[in-house]
Short mmCIF file of C-alpha atoms in Angstrom, two decimals:
data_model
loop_
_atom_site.label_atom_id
_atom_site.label_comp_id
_atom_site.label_asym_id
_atom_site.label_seq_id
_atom_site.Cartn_x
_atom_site.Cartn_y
_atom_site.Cartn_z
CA UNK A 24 27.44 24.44 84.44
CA UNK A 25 30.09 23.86 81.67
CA UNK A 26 28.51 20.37 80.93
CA UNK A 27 24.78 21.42 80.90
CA UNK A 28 25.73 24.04 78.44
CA UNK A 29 27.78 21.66 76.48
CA UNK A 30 24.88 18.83 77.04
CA UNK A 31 22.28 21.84 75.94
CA UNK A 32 23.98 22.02 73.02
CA UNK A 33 23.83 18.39 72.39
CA UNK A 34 20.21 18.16 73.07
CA UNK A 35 19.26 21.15 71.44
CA UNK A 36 18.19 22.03 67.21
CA UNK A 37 21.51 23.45 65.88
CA UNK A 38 22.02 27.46 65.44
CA UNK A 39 20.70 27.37 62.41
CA UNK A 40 17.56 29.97 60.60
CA UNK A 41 16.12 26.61 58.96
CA UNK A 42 15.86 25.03 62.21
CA UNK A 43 13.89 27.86 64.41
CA UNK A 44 10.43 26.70 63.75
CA UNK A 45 11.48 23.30 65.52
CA UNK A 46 11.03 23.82 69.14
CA UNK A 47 13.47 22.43 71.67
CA UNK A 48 10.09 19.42 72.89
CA UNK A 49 9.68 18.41 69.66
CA UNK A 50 14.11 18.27 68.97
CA UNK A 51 14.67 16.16 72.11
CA UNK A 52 11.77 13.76 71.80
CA UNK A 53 13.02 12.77 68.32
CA UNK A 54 16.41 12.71 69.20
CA UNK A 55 15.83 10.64 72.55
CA UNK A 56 13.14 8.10 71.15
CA UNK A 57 14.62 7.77 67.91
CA UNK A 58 11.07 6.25 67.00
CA UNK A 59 8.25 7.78 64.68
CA UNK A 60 4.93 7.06 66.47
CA UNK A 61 4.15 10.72 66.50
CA UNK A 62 3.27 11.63 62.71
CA UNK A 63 4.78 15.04 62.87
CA UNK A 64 8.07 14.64 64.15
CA UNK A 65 10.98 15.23 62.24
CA UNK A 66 11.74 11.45 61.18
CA UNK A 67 8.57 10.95 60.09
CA UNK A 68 8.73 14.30 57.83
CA UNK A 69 11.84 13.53 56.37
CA UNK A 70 10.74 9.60 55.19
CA UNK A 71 14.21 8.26 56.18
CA UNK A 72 15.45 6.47 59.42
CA UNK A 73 18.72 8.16 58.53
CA UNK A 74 19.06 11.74 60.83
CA UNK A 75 19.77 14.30 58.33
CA UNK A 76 20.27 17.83 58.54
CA UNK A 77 17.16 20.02 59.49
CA UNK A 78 18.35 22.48 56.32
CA UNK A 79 17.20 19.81 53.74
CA UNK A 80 13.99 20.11 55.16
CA UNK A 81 11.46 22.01 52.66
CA UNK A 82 8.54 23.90 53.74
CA UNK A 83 6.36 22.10 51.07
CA UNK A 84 7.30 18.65 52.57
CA UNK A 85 6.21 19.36 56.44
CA UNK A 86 3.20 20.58 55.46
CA UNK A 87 2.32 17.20 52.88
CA UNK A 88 2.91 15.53 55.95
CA UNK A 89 1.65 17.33 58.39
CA UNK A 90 -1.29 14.79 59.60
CA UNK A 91 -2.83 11.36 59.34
CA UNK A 92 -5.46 12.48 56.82
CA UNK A 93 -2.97 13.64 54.45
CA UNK A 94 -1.27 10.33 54.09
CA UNK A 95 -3.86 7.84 53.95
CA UNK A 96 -5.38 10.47 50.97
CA UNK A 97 -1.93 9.67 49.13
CA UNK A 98 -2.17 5.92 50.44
CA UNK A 99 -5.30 5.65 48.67
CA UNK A 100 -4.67 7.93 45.47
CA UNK A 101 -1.47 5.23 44.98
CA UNK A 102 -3.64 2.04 45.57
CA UNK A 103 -6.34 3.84 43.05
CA UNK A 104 -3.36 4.28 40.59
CA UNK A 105 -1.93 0.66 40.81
CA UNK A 106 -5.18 -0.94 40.47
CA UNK A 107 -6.14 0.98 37.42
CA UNK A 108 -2.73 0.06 36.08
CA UNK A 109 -3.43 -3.37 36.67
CA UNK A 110 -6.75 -3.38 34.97
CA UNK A 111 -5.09 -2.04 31.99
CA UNK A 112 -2.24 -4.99 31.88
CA UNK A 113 -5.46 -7.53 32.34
CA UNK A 114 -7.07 -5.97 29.16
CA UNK A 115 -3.79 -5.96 27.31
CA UNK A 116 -3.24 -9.20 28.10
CA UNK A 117 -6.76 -10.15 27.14
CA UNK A 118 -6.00 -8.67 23.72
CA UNK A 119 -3.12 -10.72 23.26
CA UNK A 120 -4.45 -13.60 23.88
CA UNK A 121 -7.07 -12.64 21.28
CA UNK A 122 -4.83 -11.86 19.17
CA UNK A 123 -2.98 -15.03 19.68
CA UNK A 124 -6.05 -17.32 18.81
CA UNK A 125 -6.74 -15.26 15.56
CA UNK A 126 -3.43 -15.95 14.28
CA UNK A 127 -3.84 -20.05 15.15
CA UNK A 128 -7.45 -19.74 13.33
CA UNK A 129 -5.64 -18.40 10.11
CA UNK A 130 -3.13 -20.22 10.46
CA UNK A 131 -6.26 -23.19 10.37
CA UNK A 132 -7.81 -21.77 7.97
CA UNK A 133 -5.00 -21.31 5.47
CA UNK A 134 -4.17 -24.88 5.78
CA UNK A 135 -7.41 -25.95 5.48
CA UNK A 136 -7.44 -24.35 2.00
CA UNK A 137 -4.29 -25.55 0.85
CA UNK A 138 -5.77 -29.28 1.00
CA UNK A 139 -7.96 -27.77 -2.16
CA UNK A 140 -6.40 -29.47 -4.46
CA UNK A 141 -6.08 -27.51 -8.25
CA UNK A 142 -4.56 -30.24 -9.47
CA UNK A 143 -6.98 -32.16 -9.49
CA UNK A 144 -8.95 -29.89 -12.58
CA UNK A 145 -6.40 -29.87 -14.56
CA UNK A 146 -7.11 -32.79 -16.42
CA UNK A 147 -10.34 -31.81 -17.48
CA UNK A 148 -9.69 -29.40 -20.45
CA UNK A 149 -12.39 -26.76 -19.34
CA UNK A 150 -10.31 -26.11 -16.71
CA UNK A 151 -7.43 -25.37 -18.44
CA UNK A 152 -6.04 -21.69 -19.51
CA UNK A 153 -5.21 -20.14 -22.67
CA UNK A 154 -1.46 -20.14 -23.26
CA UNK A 155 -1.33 -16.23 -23.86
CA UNK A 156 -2.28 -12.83 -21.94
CA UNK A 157 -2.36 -11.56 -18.41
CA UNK A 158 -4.36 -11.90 -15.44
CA UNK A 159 -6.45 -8.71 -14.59
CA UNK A 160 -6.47 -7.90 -10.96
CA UNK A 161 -7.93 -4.90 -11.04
CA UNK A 162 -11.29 -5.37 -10.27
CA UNK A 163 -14.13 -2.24 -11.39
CA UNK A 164 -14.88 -0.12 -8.52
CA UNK A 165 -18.67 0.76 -9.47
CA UNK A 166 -21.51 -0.75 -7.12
CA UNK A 167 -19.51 -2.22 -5.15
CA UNK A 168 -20.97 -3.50 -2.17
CA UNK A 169 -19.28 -2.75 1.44
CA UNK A 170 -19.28 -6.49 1.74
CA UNK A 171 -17.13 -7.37 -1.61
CA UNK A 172 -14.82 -4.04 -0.84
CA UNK A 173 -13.88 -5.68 1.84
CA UNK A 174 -12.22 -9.15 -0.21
CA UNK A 175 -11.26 -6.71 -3.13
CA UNK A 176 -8.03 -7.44 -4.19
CA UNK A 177 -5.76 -4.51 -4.47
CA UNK A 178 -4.52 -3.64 -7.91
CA UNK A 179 -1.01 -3.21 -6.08
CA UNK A 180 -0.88 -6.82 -5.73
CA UNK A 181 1.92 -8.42 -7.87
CA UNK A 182 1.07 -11.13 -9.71
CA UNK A 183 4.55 -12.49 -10.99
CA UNK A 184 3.30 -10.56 -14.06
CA UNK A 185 2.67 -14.34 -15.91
CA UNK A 186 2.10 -13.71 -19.36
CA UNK A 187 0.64 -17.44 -19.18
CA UNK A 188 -1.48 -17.88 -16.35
CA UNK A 189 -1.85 -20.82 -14.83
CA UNK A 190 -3.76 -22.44 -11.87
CA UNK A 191 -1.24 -21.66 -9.15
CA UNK A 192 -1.94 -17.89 -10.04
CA UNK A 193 -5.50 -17.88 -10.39
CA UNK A 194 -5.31 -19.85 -7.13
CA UNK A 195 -2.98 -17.09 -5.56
CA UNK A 196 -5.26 -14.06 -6.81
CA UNK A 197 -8.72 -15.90 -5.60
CA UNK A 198 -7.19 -16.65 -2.15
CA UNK A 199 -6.87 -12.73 -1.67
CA UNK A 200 -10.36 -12.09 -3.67
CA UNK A 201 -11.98 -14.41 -0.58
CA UNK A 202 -10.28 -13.51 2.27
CA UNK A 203 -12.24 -14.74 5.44
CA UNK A 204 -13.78 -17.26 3.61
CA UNK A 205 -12.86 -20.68 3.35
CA UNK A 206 -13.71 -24.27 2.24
CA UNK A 207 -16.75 -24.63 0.08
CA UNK A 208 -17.01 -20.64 -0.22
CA UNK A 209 -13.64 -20.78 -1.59
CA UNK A 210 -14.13 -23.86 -3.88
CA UNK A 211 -17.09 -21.90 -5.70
CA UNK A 212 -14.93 -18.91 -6.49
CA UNK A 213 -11.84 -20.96 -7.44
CA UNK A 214 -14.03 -22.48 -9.77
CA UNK A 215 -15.65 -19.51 -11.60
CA UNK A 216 -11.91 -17.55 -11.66
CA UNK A 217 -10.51 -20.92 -13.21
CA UNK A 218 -12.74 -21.03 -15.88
CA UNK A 219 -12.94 -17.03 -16.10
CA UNK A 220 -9.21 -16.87 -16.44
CA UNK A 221 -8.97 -19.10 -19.66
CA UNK A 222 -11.04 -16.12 -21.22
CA UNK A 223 -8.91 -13.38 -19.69
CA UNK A 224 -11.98 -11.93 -18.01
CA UNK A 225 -11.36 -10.36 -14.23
CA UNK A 226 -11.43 -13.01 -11.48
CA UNK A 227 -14.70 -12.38 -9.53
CA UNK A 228 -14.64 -11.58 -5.39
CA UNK A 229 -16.61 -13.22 -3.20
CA UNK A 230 -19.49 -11.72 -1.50
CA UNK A 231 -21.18 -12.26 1.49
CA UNK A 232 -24.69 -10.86 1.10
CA UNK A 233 -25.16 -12.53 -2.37
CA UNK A 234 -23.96 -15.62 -0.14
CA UNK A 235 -26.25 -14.92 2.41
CA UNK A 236 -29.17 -14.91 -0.19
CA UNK A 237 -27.34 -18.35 -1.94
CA UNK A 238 -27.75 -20.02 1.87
CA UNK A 239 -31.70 -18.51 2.10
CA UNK A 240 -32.62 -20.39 -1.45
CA UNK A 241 -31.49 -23.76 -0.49
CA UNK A 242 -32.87 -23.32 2.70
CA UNK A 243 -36.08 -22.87 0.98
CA UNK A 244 -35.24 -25.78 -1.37
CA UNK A 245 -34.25 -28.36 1.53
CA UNK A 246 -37.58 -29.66 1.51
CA UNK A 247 -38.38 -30.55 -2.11
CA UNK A 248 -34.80 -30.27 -3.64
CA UNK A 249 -36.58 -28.93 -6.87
CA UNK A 250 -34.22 -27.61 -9.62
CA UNK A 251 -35.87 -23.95 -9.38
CA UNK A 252 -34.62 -20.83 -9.78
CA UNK A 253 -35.65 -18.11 -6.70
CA UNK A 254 -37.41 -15.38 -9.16
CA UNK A 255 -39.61 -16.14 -11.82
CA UNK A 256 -38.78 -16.24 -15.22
CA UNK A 257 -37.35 -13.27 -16.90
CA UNK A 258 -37.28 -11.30 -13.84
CA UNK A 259 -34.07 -12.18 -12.75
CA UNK A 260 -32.46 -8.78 -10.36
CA UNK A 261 -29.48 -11.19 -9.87
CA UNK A 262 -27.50 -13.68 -11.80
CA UNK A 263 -28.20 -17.38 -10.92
CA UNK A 264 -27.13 -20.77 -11.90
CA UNK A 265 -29.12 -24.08 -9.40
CA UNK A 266 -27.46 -27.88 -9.74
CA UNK A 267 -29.29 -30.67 -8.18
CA UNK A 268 -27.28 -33.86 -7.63
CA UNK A 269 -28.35 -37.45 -6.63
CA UNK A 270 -26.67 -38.39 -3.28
CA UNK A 271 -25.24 -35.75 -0.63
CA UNK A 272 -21.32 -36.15 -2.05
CA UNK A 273 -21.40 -33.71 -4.81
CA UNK A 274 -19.16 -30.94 -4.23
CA UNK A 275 -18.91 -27.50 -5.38
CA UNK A 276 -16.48 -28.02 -7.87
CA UNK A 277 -18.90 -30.80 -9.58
CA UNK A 278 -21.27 -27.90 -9.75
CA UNK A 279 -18.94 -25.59 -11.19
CA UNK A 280 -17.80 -28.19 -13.44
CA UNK A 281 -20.80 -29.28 -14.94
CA UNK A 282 -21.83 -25.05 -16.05
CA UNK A 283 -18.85 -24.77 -17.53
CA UNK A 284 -18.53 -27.84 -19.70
CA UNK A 285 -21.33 -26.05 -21.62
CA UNK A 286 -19.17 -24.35 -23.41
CA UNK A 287 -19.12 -26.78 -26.32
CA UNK A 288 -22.53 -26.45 -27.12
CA UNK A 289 -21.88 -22.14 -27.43
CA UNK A 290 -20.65 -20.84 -30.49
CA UNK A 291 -19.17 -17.12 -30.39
CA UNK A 292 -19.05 -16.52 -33.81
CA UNK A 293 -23.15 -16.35 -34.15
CA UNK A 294 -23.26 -15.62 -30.10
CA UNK A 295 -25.81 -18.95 -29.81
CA UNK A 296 -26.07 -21.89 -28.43
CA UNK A 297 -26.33 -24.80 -30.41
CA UNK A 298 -30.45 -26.21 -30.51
CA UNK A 299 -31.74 -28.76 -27.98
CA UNK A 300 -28.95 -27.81 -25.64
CA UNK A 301 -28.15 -25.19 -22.93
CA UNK A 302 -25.70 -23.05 -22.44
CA UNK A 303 -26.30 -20.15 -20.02
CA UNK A 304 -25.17 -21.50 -16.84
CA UNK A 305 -21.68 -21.41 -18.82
CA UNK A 306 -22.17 -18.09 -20.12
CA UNK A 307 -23.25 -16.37 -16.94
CA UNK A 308 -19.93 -17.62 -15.25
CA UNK A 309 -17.51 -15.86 -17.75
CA UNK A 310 -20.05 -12.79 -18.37
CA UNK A 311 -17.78 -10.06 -18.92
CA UNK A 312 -19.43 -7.18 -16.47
CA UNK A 313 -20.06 -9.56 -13.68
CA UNK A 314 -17.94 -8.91 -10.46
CA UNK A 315 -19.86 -10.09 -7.16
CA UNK A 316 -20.59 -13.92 -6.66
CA UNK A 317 -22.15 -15.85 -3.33
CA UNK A 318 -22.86 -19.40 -3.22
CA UNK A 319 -24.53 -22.48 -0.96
CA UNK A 320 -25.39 -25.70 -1.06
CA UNK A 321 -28.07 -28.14 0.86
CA UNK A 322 -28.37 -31.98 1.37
CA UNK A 323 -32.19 -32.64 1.02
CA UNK A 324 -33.78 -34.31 3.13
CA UNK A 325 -33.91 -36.75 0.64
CA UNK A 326 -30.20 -37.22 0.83
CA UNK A 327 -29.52 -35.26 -2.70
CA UNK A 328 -27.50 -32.70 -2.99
CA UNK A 329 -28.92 -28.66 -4.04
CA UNK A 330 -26.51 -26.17 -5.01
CA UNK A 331 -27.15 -21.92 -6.05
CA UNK A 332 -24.94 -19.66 -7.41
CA UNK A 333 -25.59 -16.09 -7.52
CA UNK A 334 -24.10 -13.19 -9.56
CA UNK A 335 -24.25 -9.34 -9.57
CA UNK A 336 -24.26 -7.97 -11.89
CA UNK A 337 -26.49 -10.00 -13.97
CA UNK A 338 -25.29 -11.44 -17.23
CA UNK A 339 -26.99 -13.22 -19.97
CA UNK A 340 -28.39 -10.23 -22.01
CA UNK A 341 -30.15 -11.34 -25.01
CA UNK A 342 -28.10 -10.16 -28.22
CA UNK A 343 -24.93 -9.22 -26.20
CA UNK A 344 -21.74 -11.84 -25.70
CA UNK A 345 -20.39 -12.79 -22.59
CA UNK A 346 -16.80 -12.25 -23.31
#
C-alpha cells in the first residue's frame, strides 16, 4: 500500500492550485510517453522538451495552443510575414543596384566632359576674358521654365570669388548650369558663357525644351541643309542663330566660334554694326536679358554639317545694346 501511495504520488500532477485543471490521464500519458504526438498535452503547450513546472504554465498560452487550427494559422501568419520581408530586401536591393549604376553613369559622364578641352580656345582672343570684375551666378528667377529651374545654379554656390575670371571658372559654373547634360549640349553652353563672361553678363543655363525645339529644326533641315531660320522674318518668339558647314566634322564650338568673332565688325559706341557685314549672331549670344539656351546639330544627307541655337528671351531689339 505504502509504495502505491508513494508511486501515486510519483505518477500523479503535484498538490498544487495551478495544476488542478490537469487531470491525472492527461499527467501520466505525458509523463510515461515523454513524446508530443497529442497537440494538447503539456509538452506540447509549454514549447520545450525540458519538463518544467506546471505553475509557469499561463492560461493565455494553453488556450493559443489548444488545437491544430490554431498553429498552422500562426504557421502561416509567420511564412506571410517572412515572405513580405523578403520582398522588401529584393526591392531594396533592386534600388541599390540602381543606385549603383547611376553613380558609374556620372561618374561616365563627368569624365566624358572633362576630355572638353578649354584650352584649346584660349588662343583665339574672342575667347578670352576681361582681366577685371566678377562672375554673376545668380541667375534672374522670372519665366523660368520648370525645365531650366531644374540646371539653375544656386546663388549659394562659391565661386572662389575670382575677381579675374578665367576659363576654369566659367567652366566650373557652366558644368552646374547643365547638369544632366553632356557632350555637344555642354560644348554649346560652354561656348556662349565663355564669350558671355568676357562681358560680365550672367552665364546662361541650359534648357531642354528650347533644345528639344533646336533638335525639331534640324530635323526639318536634314534634307536640304538650307541656312534658314524656323520663323519668318521679324517674327522671331525665340532667339536664334543657324551655321551650315561643309563636311560632317564641324563641331559646336566652330559654331560658337564663328558668332562670336563678329564682334569686330560691332561698334558699341554708335550700337551698329559696321556696313556690308553682320553682326547679330554675336550680339544675340551676349544679349544682356537672355537666360535660357537649347541647341542641335544635323549631318545632311549631303554630308554637311547644320547647326541651331535657340535663346529665350529674345535679344536683338532694334535701338537697344546687348550689353
Amino acid at each position: 500500500m505504502a509504495t502505491q501511495r508513494k508511486s501515486s504520488r510519483m505518477r500523479g500532477p503535484p498538490k498544487d492550485p495551478y495544476a488542478k485543471e490537469f487531470v491525472g490521464k492527461q499527467w501520466e500519458h505525458t509523463h510515461d510517453d515523454q513524446k508530443q504526438s497529442n497537440p494538447n498535452n503539456l509538452m506540447v503547450m509549454l514549447g520545450s522538451e525540458e519538463f518544467r513546472d506546471v505553475r509557469d504554465i499561463q492560461p493565455h498560452q494553453l488556450q493559443s495552443s489548444s488545437s491544430d487550427s490554431d498553429q498552422e494559422t500562426e504557421i502561416r501568419e509567420l511564412i506571410t510575414a517572412l515572405q513580405n520581408q523578403l520582398k522588401e530586401m529584393q526591392q531594396e536591393n533592386r534600388g541599390l543596384k540602381k543606385d549603383i549604376n547611376d553613380l558609374k553613369k556620372e561618374k561616365s559622364d563627368a569624365v566624358n566632359a572633362q576630355t572638353l578641352q578649354t584650352e584649346e580656345m584660349q588662343g583665339d582672343p574672342h575667347w578670352e576674358l576681361q582681366e577685371n570684375g566678377t562672375v554673376m551666378t545668380k541667375l534672374i528667377q522670372e519665366n523660368l521654365t520648370p525645365e531650366a529651374r531644374t540646371n539653375e545654379i544656386d546663388a549659394s554656390i562659391e565661386v572662389s570669388a575670382l575677381e579675374k575670371p578665367n576659363n576654369e571658372t566659367v567652366y566650373r559654373v557652366t558644368k552646374q548650369l547643365c547638369w544632366g547634360c553632356i557632350g555637344e549640349s555642354f560644348e554649346f553652353l560652354l561656348g556662349h558663357n565663355l564669350v558671355r563672361a568676357a562681358k560680365l553678363e550672367m552665364p546662361l543655363v541650359w534648357d531642354f525644351q528650347l533644345e528639344k525645339y533646336a533638335k525639331w529644326w534640324a530635323g526639318q533641315r536634314k534634307a536640304d541643309c538650307k541656312l534658314m531660320h524656323s520663323f519668318p522674318e521679324y517674327e522671331f518668339k525665340l532667339g536664334e542663330n543657324i551655321y551650315w558647314g561643309s563636311g560632317s566634322t564641324w563641331r559646336p564650338r566652330d559654331a560658337v566660334r564663328a558668332w562670336a568673332e563678329e564682334e569686330k565688325y560691332y561698334t558699341y559706341a554708335t550700337n551698329s554694326c559696321e556696313s556690308g557685314q553682320q553682326c547679330s549672331h554675336y550680339t544675340q549670344i551676349v544679349w544682356r536679358s537672355t537666360r535660357r539656351i537649347g541647341c542641335a546639330r544635323v549631318v545632311c544627307d549631303s554630308g554637311d554639317m547644320f547647326m541651331t541655337c535657340n535663346y529665350d528671351p529674345v535679344g536683338n531689339y532694334v535701338g537697344e545694346r546687348p550689353y
